DNA sequence: GAAATAGTGTCTTTGAGACATTATTTG
DNA sequence: CAAATAATGTCTCAAAGACACTATTTC
C-alpha cells in the first residue's frame, strides 16, 4: 500500500492536498443531553437540560443561535475548539461526508445542509500537509434535535473512514472523536471560544449566508417542528436577523408567499387567545 | 519519492482525492487571435478576427456570451472539450491556481474571478481516481482581451506544475496544453459542444450565477472598457439576461446606485447625438 | 372585565415597469 | 429638416413599513 504517513519536507510538495469537510450547524438551542458552554464564561458547564431548567431559558424566546464544536486532542491547535468534520472517504459524496461527520459528533442529523465555500489558502495551516476544506452550513430543527441519541450512524463504513483518515490526513481528528464526549459542546454564536485553523472566518461567513438566505427564501421554517404558529416562525427570523419584525407585516408577507398551509388546528395551553398552527408545503429535495 | 502513478484497484480507495480547479470564463466576444467555433456547425473554423470581419459581427450588438474551452488529448473523454483548469500545486492558493491556469490557456488574465462551487460526486468519473473540482467563474472585459498575447505566465513554477500534474492527477491534461493551440477555442454559450466530465452542468450553474449577480450587484461593467456609455452597459445586461431592457428605466436605476461617475467626455464619431462617457467608482478588492 | 396575544385593515412610502416627450447630433 | 439615438419626465402598480383597530382566549 502507498505510504502517506510522515512525509519528508521534500516529499510534501508533491503530495496532493488533503481534502476535508467541515460543517457549521445552527440550532435555536442545543439538544437536552448535549454539553453547553456558559454564555458568560465560555466554559463547558453542564448539559442543556440542566442549564435551561436552571436558568429558565425557553425556546419560545430564543434570541441567539447555537452551534456544536469539537475540542481538538492533538496538534496543531491542540485543545482549541474546531468545527465538526473529517476527511472524505474515496467513495463518499461531499454532501454525505458532511452529513455523516455531523451525525458522528452530534448524534443527530440536520434537517438542512448546503455547501458554503471551499477554503484552500496555503496559509491556513503552515505546519503540515496542504489542507483544502469544503465548508457546509446546516440547520437543526426541533424535530432533528429530538431524535433518539442512541441511533447508530446510518452508513456501515466506519472502519474505512477511520483508516483513510488516519493515513491520509494528519491534521484532522474530528471524525475520530468518541461519541457523547466531553470534547463536544454547543456554543452561542454570540460567545464563541478561540477556534482552530480559520474556523472563526468560516463561521462568520456561514452566519452572513444564513441571513442572506433568510431574507429571500424560506429556510427558516426548518428550525421549527412540523406544525408551528406564525409567532414562533417570526421569532426564528428575529433570532437570525438580530432585529424585531412587525407581526402584522410578517404575517401578510409570509402568507402571500403561498408556502404555508393552515392545518385548522390551534395551539393549546396558552393563557390567551390560541394561535393557528401552520405547516410547510412539501418542497423538492435539495441538491 | 512517493509513487502516485498507476494505482491498483485496491490501492485507489486509500488515496486521497485528486483536487483540481476549473474555470468558466465569460466574455462578450473572443480575443481577435483566438480560435472560434462556428455558432452554427460547432466546428472550429477560424480566428475571431477573421470571423467577425467576415460576418460583420460587432461588440456593440453583442447578443450572446462566449467562453474558452480546451480539447482533451487523452482518456477519459478523449477528444471532447473541457473547461480550462488543472491540479493545485501544493503551495498555491485556489484563486491563484484558477487565474494561472486560465492565463495558460487563454494567454490573458480575467478582470474578475470568483469561486462558484465544489463538485465532488463520486459518479463524476467512474474510471479513475476520485476527483474533486473547485469551479470558478470569471469575466473577461474589453481591456483584458486586448492584453498583449506575448505576455509570459506570471509565476515561475511551470515545471512544478507539470510534474505535480503528471504524477498526481491522471485525468487532467488542461494545464499541459501548449499555448496558442488548435485545441483551445471559444464557443458561444448558446452553442456548446459535447463536454467532458460534468462540465456542462458546471457551465449551466455558472450562467445562472452570473445572471443572479447581474441583477443584484454591479459586476457587468467589468465586461467593458475603462470608459463606456450607458447604452453599452445596457447591452451587456441584455446579453447576460437574454432579454431587452427599457433604456430610460435602466438609466434611472443604474445612476441611482451611485456607482457611476460622469467623466464629462462624450463618445465621438457617431451618426447621431453622442452619449456621455461614464466610468466606475473604485471598488474594494475581491477575496 | 382586565390582560394578553392573535389576527385584520388601511395609510403611506418606495421602487420599478411602461411609455410619452424633449434634446442633440450628423447628413 | 429628417433620421437616429440620448436624456428626461410622468403615470401607474405592487411591495413593504408603520400602526390603528378588532377578535378570542384565560383568569
PDB file of C-alpha atoms in Angstrom, chain A residues 31-220:
ATOM      1  CA  UNK A  31     -30.188  19.106  22.415  1.00  0.00           C
ATOM      2  CA  UNK A  32     -31.229  18.387  26.009  1.00  0.00           C
ATOM      3  CA  UNK A  33     -28.402  15.913  26.641  1.00  0.00           C
ATOM      4  CA  UNK A  34     -25.637  17.974  24.994  1.00  0.00           C
ATOM      5  CA  UNK A  35     -22.841  19.756  26.795  1.00  0.00           C
ATOM      6  CA  UNK A  36     -23.131  23.516  26.659  1.00  0.00           C
ATOM      7  CA  UNK A  37     -20.690  26.310  27.212  1.00  0.00           C
ATOM      8  CA  UNK A  38     -21.742  29.021  29.620  1.00  0.00           C
ATOM      9  CA  UNK A  39     -22.647  32.070  27.533  1.00  0.00           C
ATOM     10  CA  UNK A  40     -20.810  34.225  30.058  1.00  0.00           C
ATOM     11  CA  UNK A  41     -17.581  32.398  30.907  1.00  0.00           C
ATOM     12  CA  UNK A  42     -17.319  30.232  27.805  1.00  0.00           C
ATOM     13  CA  UNK A  43     -16.522  27.169  29.924  1.00  0.00           C
ATOM     14  CA  UNK A  44     -18.361  23.927  29.364  1.00  0.00           C
ATOM     15  CA  UNK A  45     -20.590  23.710  32.386  1.00  0.00           C
ATOM     16  CA  UNK A  46     -23.378  21.169  32.073  1.00  0.00           C
ATOM     17  CA  UNK A  47     -25.953  19.739  29.714  1.00  0.00           C
ATOM     18  CA  UNK A  48     -28.526  21.972  28.104  1.00  0.00           C
ATOM     19  CA  UNK A  49     -31.297  20.201  30.006  1.00  0.00           C
ATOM     20  CA  UNK A  50     -29.837  21.235  33.345  1.00  0.00           C
ATOM     21  CA  UNK A  51     -28.803  24.682  32.211  1.00  0.00           C
ATOM     22  CA  UNK A  52     -32.099  25.553  30.592  1.00  0.00           C
ATOM     23  CA  UNK A  53     -34.015  24.250  33.583  1.00  0.00           C
ATOM     24  CA  UNK A  54     -31.903  26.270  35.988  1.00  0.00           C
ATOM     25  CA  UNK A  55     -31.929  29.491  34.002  1.00  0.00           C
ATOM     26  CA  UNK A  56     -35.499  29.217  32.851  1.00  0.00           C
ATOM     27  CA  UNK A  57     -34.446  29.587  29.224  1.00  0.00           C
ATOM     28  CA  UNK A  58     -37.180  28.834  26.758  1.00  0.00           C
ATOM     29  CA  UNK A  59     -37.152  28.047  23.063  1.00  0.00           C
ATOM     30  CA  UNK A  60     -40.088  30.366  22.707  1.00  0.00           C
ATOM     31  CA  UNK A  61     -37.881  33.309  23.483  1.00  0.00           C
ATOM     32  CA  UNK A  62     -34.799  32.210  21.614  1.00  0.00           C
ATOM     33  CA  UNK A  63     -32.697  35.226  20.906  1.00  0.00           C
ATOM     34  CA  UNK A  64     -29.471  33.686  19.665  1.00  0.00           C
ATOM     35  CA  UNK A  65     -28.340  30.683  17.632  1.00  0.00           C
ATOM     36  CA  UNK A  66     -26.179  27.795  18.820  1.00  0.00           C
ATOM     37  CA  UNK A  67     -23.726  25.507  17.086  1.00  0.00           C
ATOM     38  CA  UNK A  68     -21.722  22.396  18.044  1.00  0.00           C
ATOM     39  CA  UNK A  69     -17.922  22.409  18.229  1.00  0.00           C
ATOM     40  CA  UNK A  70     -15.355  19.676  18.835  1.00  0.00           C
ATOM     41  CA  UNK A  71     -12.284  20.082  21.014  1.00  0.00           C
ATOM     42  CA  UNK A  72      -9.069  19.005  19.325  1.00  0.00           C
ATOM     43  CA  UNK A  73      -6.905  16.494  21.125  1.00  0.00           C
ATOM     44  CA  UNK A  74      -3.735  16.744  19.055  1.00  0.00           C
ATOM     45  CA  UNK A  75      -1.550  19.342  17.344  1.00  0.00           C
ATOM     46  CA  UNK A  76      -1.836  21.618  15.583  1.00  0.00           C
ATOM     47  CA  UNK A  77      -4.207  23.784  17.636  1.00  0.00           C
ATOM     48  CA  UNK A  78      -4.296  21.149  20.361  1.00  0.00           C
ATOM     49  CA  UNK A  79      -7.040  21.842  22.933  1.00  0.00           C
ATOM     50  CA  UNK A  80      -8.771  24.507  20.834  1.00  0.00           C
ATOM     51  CA  UNK A  81     -12.296  24.101  19.515  1.00  0.00           C
ATOM     52  CA  UNK A  82     -12.998  23.311  15.862  1.00  0.00           C
ATOM     53  CA  UNK A  83     -15.919  22.669  13.545  1.00  0.00           C
ATOM     54  CA  UNK A  84     -17.180  19.090  13.230  1.00  0.00           C
ATOM     55  CA  UNK A  85     -15.927  17.397  10.091  1.00  0.00           C
ATOM     56  CA  UNK A  86     -13.416  14.991   8.700  1.00  0.00           C
ATOM     57  CA  UNK A  87     -11.662  13.652   5.626  1.00  0.00           C
ATOM     58  CA  UNK A  88     -13.517  12.485   2.526  1.00  0.00           C
ATOM     59  CA  UNK A  89     -13.622   8.722   2.014  1.00  0.00           C
ATOM     60  CA  UNK A  90     -12.807   7.801  -1.540  1.00  0.00           C
ATOM     61  CA  UNK A  91     -16.322   6.549  -2.326  1.00  0.00           C
ATOM     62  CA  UNK A  92     -18.480   9.100  -0.487  1.00  0.00           C
ATOM     63  CA  UNK A  93     -20.091  12.251  -1.908  1.00  0.00           C
ATOM     64  CA  UNK A  94     -19.172  15.560  -0.298  1.00  0.00           C
ATOM     65  CA  UNK A  95     -22.679  16.230   0.985  1.00  0.00           C
ATOM     66  CA  UNK A  96     -22.818  12.828   2.577  1.00  0.00           C
ATOM     67  CA  UNK A  97     -19.468  13.245   4.254  1.00  0.00           C
ATOM     68  CA  UNK A  98     -20.696  16.467   5.820  1.00  0.00           C
ATOM     69  CA  UNK A  99     -23.930  14.838   6.998  1.00  0.00           C
ATOM     70  CA  UNK A 100     -22.195  11.737   8.343  1.00  0.00           C
ATOM     71  CA  UNK A 101     -19.437  13.537  10.262  1.00  0.00           C
ATOM     72  CA  UNK A 102     -22.029  15.867  11.788  1.00  0.00           C
ATOM     73  CA  UNK A 103     -24.041  12.866  12.897  1.00  0.00           C
ATOM     74  CA  UNK A 104     -20.960  11.261  14.416  1.00  0.00           C
ATOM     75  CA  UNK A 105     -20.290  14.344  16.533  1.00  0.00           C
ATOM     76  CA  UNK A 106     -23.787  15.484  17.403  1.00  0.00           C
ATOM     77  CA  UNK A 107     -25.573  12.107  17.211  1.00  0.00           C
ATOM     78  CA  UNK A 108     -28.297  13.786  15.175  1.00  0.00           C
ATOM     79  CA  UNK A 109     -28.845  14.549  11.512  1.00  0.00           C
ATOM     80  CA  UNK A 110     -29.500  18.138  10.435  1.00  0.00           C
ATOM     81  CA  UNK A 111     -32.739  18.904   8.622  1.00  0.00           C
ATOM     82  CA  UNK A 112     -30.929  21.005   6.058  1.00  0.00           C
ATOM     83  CA  UNK A 113     -27.394  21.094   4.743  1.00  0.00           C
ATOM     84  CA  UNK A 114     -25.868  23.167   1.966  1.00  0.00           C
ATOM     85  CA  UNK A 115     -22.390  23.802   0.614  1.00  0.00           C
ATOM     86  CA  UNK A 116     -20.907  27.105   1.768  1.00  0.00           C
ATOM     87  CA  UNK A 117     -17.430  27.689   0.340  1.00  0.00           C
ATOM     88  CA  UNK A 118     -14.137  25.927  -0.198  1.00  0.00           C
ATOM     89  CA  UNK A 119     -11.217  27.258   1.798  1.00  0.00           C
ATOM     90  CA  UNK A 120      -7.823  26.441   0.404  1.00  0.00           C
ATOM     91  CA  UNK A 121      -5.382  29.208   1.263  1.00  0.00           C
ATOM     92  CA  UNK A 122      -1.880  27.869   1.738  1.00  0.00           C
ATOM     93  CA  UNK A 123      -1.525  29.914   4.918  1.00  0.00           C
ATOM     94  CA  UNK A 124      -4.361  28.134   6.718  1.00  0.00           C
ATOM     95  CA  UNK A 125      -2.017  25.693   8.381  1.00  0.00           C
ATOM     96  CA  UNK A 126       1.657  26.195   7.827  1.00  0.00           C
ATOM     97  CA  UNK A 127       2.854  23.263   9.890  1.00  0.00           C
ATOM     98  CA  UNK A 128       1.802  20.250   7.905  1.00  0.00           C
ATOM     99  CA  UNK A 129       0.275  18.950   4.704  1.00  0.00           C
ATOM    100  CA  UNK A 130      -1.690  21.354   2.485  1.00  0.00           C
ATOM    101  CA  UNK A 131      -5.344  21.256   3.524  1.00  0.00           C
ATOM    102  CA  UNK A 132      -8.400  22.117   1.433  1.00  0.00           C
ATOM    103  CA  UNK A 133     -11.642  22.352   3.415  1.00  0.00           C
ATOM    104  CA  UNK A 134     -15.080  22.263   1.842  1.00  0.00           C
ATOM    105  CA  UNK A 135     -17.341  24.016   4.346  1.00  0.00           C
ATOM    106  CA  UNK A 136     -21.069  23.271   4.693  1.00  0.00           C
ATOM    107  CA  UNK A 137     -23.713  25.074   6.692  1.00  0.00           C
ATOM    108  CA  UNK A 138     -26.774  23.384   8.085  1.00  0.00           C
ATOM    109  CA  UNK A 139     -29.787  23.735  10.325  1.00  0.00           C
ATOM    110  CA  UNK A 140     -31.050  21.560  13.170  1.00  0.00           C
ATOM    111  CA  UNK A 141     -34.795  21.892  13.638  1.00  0.00           C
ATOM    112  CA  UNK A 142     -36.745  20.947  16.727  1.00  0.00           C
ATOM    113  CA  UNK A 143     -37.519  17.513  15.317  1.00  0.00           C
ATOM    114  CA  UNK A 144     -33.911  16.905  14.348  1.00  0.00           C
ATOM    115  CA  UNK A 145     -32.734  17.699  17.851  1.00  0.00           C
ATOM    116  CA  UNK A 146     -35.307  15.372  19.375  1.00  0.00           C
ATOM    117  CA  UNK A 147     -34.082  12.281  17.508  1.00  0.00           C
ATOM    118  CA  UNK A 148     -33.190   9.349  19.741  1.00  0.00           C
ATOM    119  CA  UNK A 149     -29.500   9.774  20.675  1.00  0.00           C
ATOM    120  CA  UNK A 150     -28.931   6.015  20.572  1.00  0.00           C
ATOM    121  CA  UNK A 151     -29.357   5.980  16.804  1.00  0.00           C
ATOM    122  CA  UNK A 152     -26.407   4.387  15.054  1.00  0.00           C
ATOM    123  CA  UNK A 153     -24.602   6.139  12.169  1.00  0.00           C
ATOM    124  CA  UNK A 154     -26.503   5.195   9.055  1.00  0.00           C
ATOM    125  CA  UNK A 155     -23.601   4.020   6.899  1.00  0.00           C
ATOM    126  CA  UNK A 156     -21.500   0.947   7.562  1.00  0.00           C
ATOM    127  CA  UNK A 157     -18.157   2.388   6.572  1.00  0.00           C
ATOM    128  CA  UNK A 158     -16.782   3.358   9.957  1.00  0.00           C
ATOM    129  CA  UNK A 159     -13.619   1.316   9.574  1.00  0.00           C
ATOM    130  CA  UNK A 160     -12.943   2.626   6.059  1.00  0.00           C
ATOM    131  CA  UNK A 161     -13.266   6.163   7.277  1.00  0.00           C
ATOM    132  CA  UNK A 162     -11.008   5.730  10.251  1.00  0.00           C
ATOM    133  CA  UNK A 163      -8.342   4.052   8.151  1.00  0.00           C
ATOM    134  CA  UNK A 164      -8.394   6.622   5.395  1.00  0.00           C
ATOM    135  CA  UNK A 165      -8.484   9.432   7.916  1.00  0.00           C
ATOM    136  CA  UNK A 166      -5.542   8.226   9.958  1.00  0.00           C
ATOM    137  CA  UNK A 167      -3.408   7.614   6.940  1.00  0.00           C
ATOM    138  CA  UNK A 168      -4.200  10.467   4.636  1.00  0.00           C
ATOM    139  CA  UNK A 169      -4.992  13.441   6.826  1.00  0.00           C
ATOM    140  CA  UNK A 170      -2.681  14.151   9.685  1.00  0.00           C
ATOM    141  CA  UNK A 171      -4.322  17.344  10.932  1.00  0.00           C
ATOM    142  CA  UNK A 172      -7.870  16.142  11.427  1.00  0.00           C
ATOM    143  CA  UNK A 173      -9.132  14.343  14.445  1.00  0.00           C
ATOM    144  CA  UNK A 174     -12.790  15.346  14.330  1.00  0.00           C
ATOM    145  CA  UNK A 175     -14.025  12.118  12.792  1.00  0.00           C
ATOM    146  CA  UNK A 176     -12.209  10.066  15.346  1.00  0.00           C
ATOM    147  CA  UNK A 177     -13.668  11.655  18.471  1.00  0.00           C
ATOM    148  CA  UNK A 178     -15.715   9.278  20.585  1.00  0.00           C
ATOM    149  CA  UNK A 179     -19.466   9.801  20.955  1.00  0.00           C
ATOM    150  CA  UNK A 180     -21.221  11.658  23.795  1.00  0.00           C
ATOM    151  CA  UNK A 181     -17.939  13.143  24.708  1.00  0.00           C
ATOM    152  CA  UNK A 182     -16.816  15.990  26.951  1.00  0.00           C
ATOM    153  CA  UNK A 183     -14.911  17.207  23.903  1.00  0.00           C
ATOM    154  CA  UNK A 184     -18.126  18.077  22.097  1.00  0.00           C
ATOM    155  CA  UNK A 185     -20.152  21.075  23.234  1.00  0.00           C
ATOM    156  CA  UNK A 186     -22.607  23.677  21.963  1.00  0.00           C
ATOM    157  CA  UNK A 187     -21.830  27.396  21.936  1.00  0.00           C
ATOM    158  CA  UNK A 188     -23.889  30.520  21.394  1.00  0.00           C
ATOM    159  CA  UNK A 189     -22.756  32.288  18.230  1.00  0.00           C
ATOM    160  CA  UNK A 190     -22.534  35.438  20.334  1.00  0.00           C
ATOM    161  CA  UNK A 191     -19.949  33.847  22.615  1.00  0.00           C
ATOM    162  CA  UNK A 192     -17.588  31.602  20.682  1.00  0.00           C
ATOM    163  CA  UNK A 193     -14.309  30.254  22.106  1.00  0.00           C
ATOM    164  CA  UNK A 194     -10.925  30.522  20.445  1.00  0.00           C
ATOM    165  CA  UNK A 195     -11.065  28.410  17.327  1.00  0.00           C
ATOM    166  CA  UNK A 196      -8.586  26.243  15.428  1.00  0.00           C
ATOM    167  CA  UNK A 197      -7.430  26.959  11.858  1.00  0.00           C
ATOM    168  CA  UNK A 198      -9.505  29.696  10.193  1.00  0.00           C
ATOM    169  CA  UNK A 199     -12.750  28.275  11.544  1.00  0.00           C
ATOM    170  CA  UNK A 200     -13.765  31.628  13.026  1.00  0.00           C
ATOM    171  CA  UNK A 201     -13.815  33.078   9.499  1.00  0.00           C
ATOM    172  CA  UNK A 202     -15.847  30.125   8.258  1.00  0.00           C
ATOM    173  CA  UNK A 203     -18.447  30.680  10.984  1.00  0.00           C
ATOM    174  CA  UNK A 204     -18.668  34.404  10.224  1.00  0.00           C
ATOM    175  CA  UNK A 205     -19.304  33.651   6.595  1.00  0.00           C
ATOM    176  CA  UNK A 206     -21.891  30.986   7.457  1.00  0.00           C
ATOM    177  CA  UNK A 207     -23.836  33.437   9.638  1.00  0.00           C
ATOM    178  CA  UNK A 208     -23.790  36.006   6.857  1.00  0.00           C
ATOM    179  CA  UNK A 209     -25.066  33.447   4.366  1.00  0.00           C
ATOM    180  CA  UNK A 210     -27.808  32.266   6.730  1.00  0.00           C
ATOM    181  CA  UNK A 211     -29.058  35.841   6.997  1.00  0.00           C
ATOM    182  CA  UNK A 212     -28.998  36.249   3.228  1.00  0.00           C
ATOM    183  CA  UNK A 213     -30.992  33.071   2.752  1.00  0.00           C
ATOM    184  CA  UNK A 214     -33.489  34.037   5.427  1.00  0.00           C
ATOM    185  CA  UNK A 215     -34.284  37.274   3.661  1.00  0.00           C
ATOM    186  CA  UNK A 216     -35.003  35.979   0.201  1.00  0.00           C
ATOM    187  CA  UNK A 217     -36.072  32.379   0.655  1.00  0.00           C
ATOM    188  CA  UNK A 218     -37.921  30.157   3.082  1.00  0.00           C
ATOM    189  CA  UNK A 219     -35.355  28.142   5.011  1.00  0.00           C
ATOM    190  CA  UNK A 220     -36.127  29.449   8.485  1.00  0.00           C
TER     191      UNK A 220
END
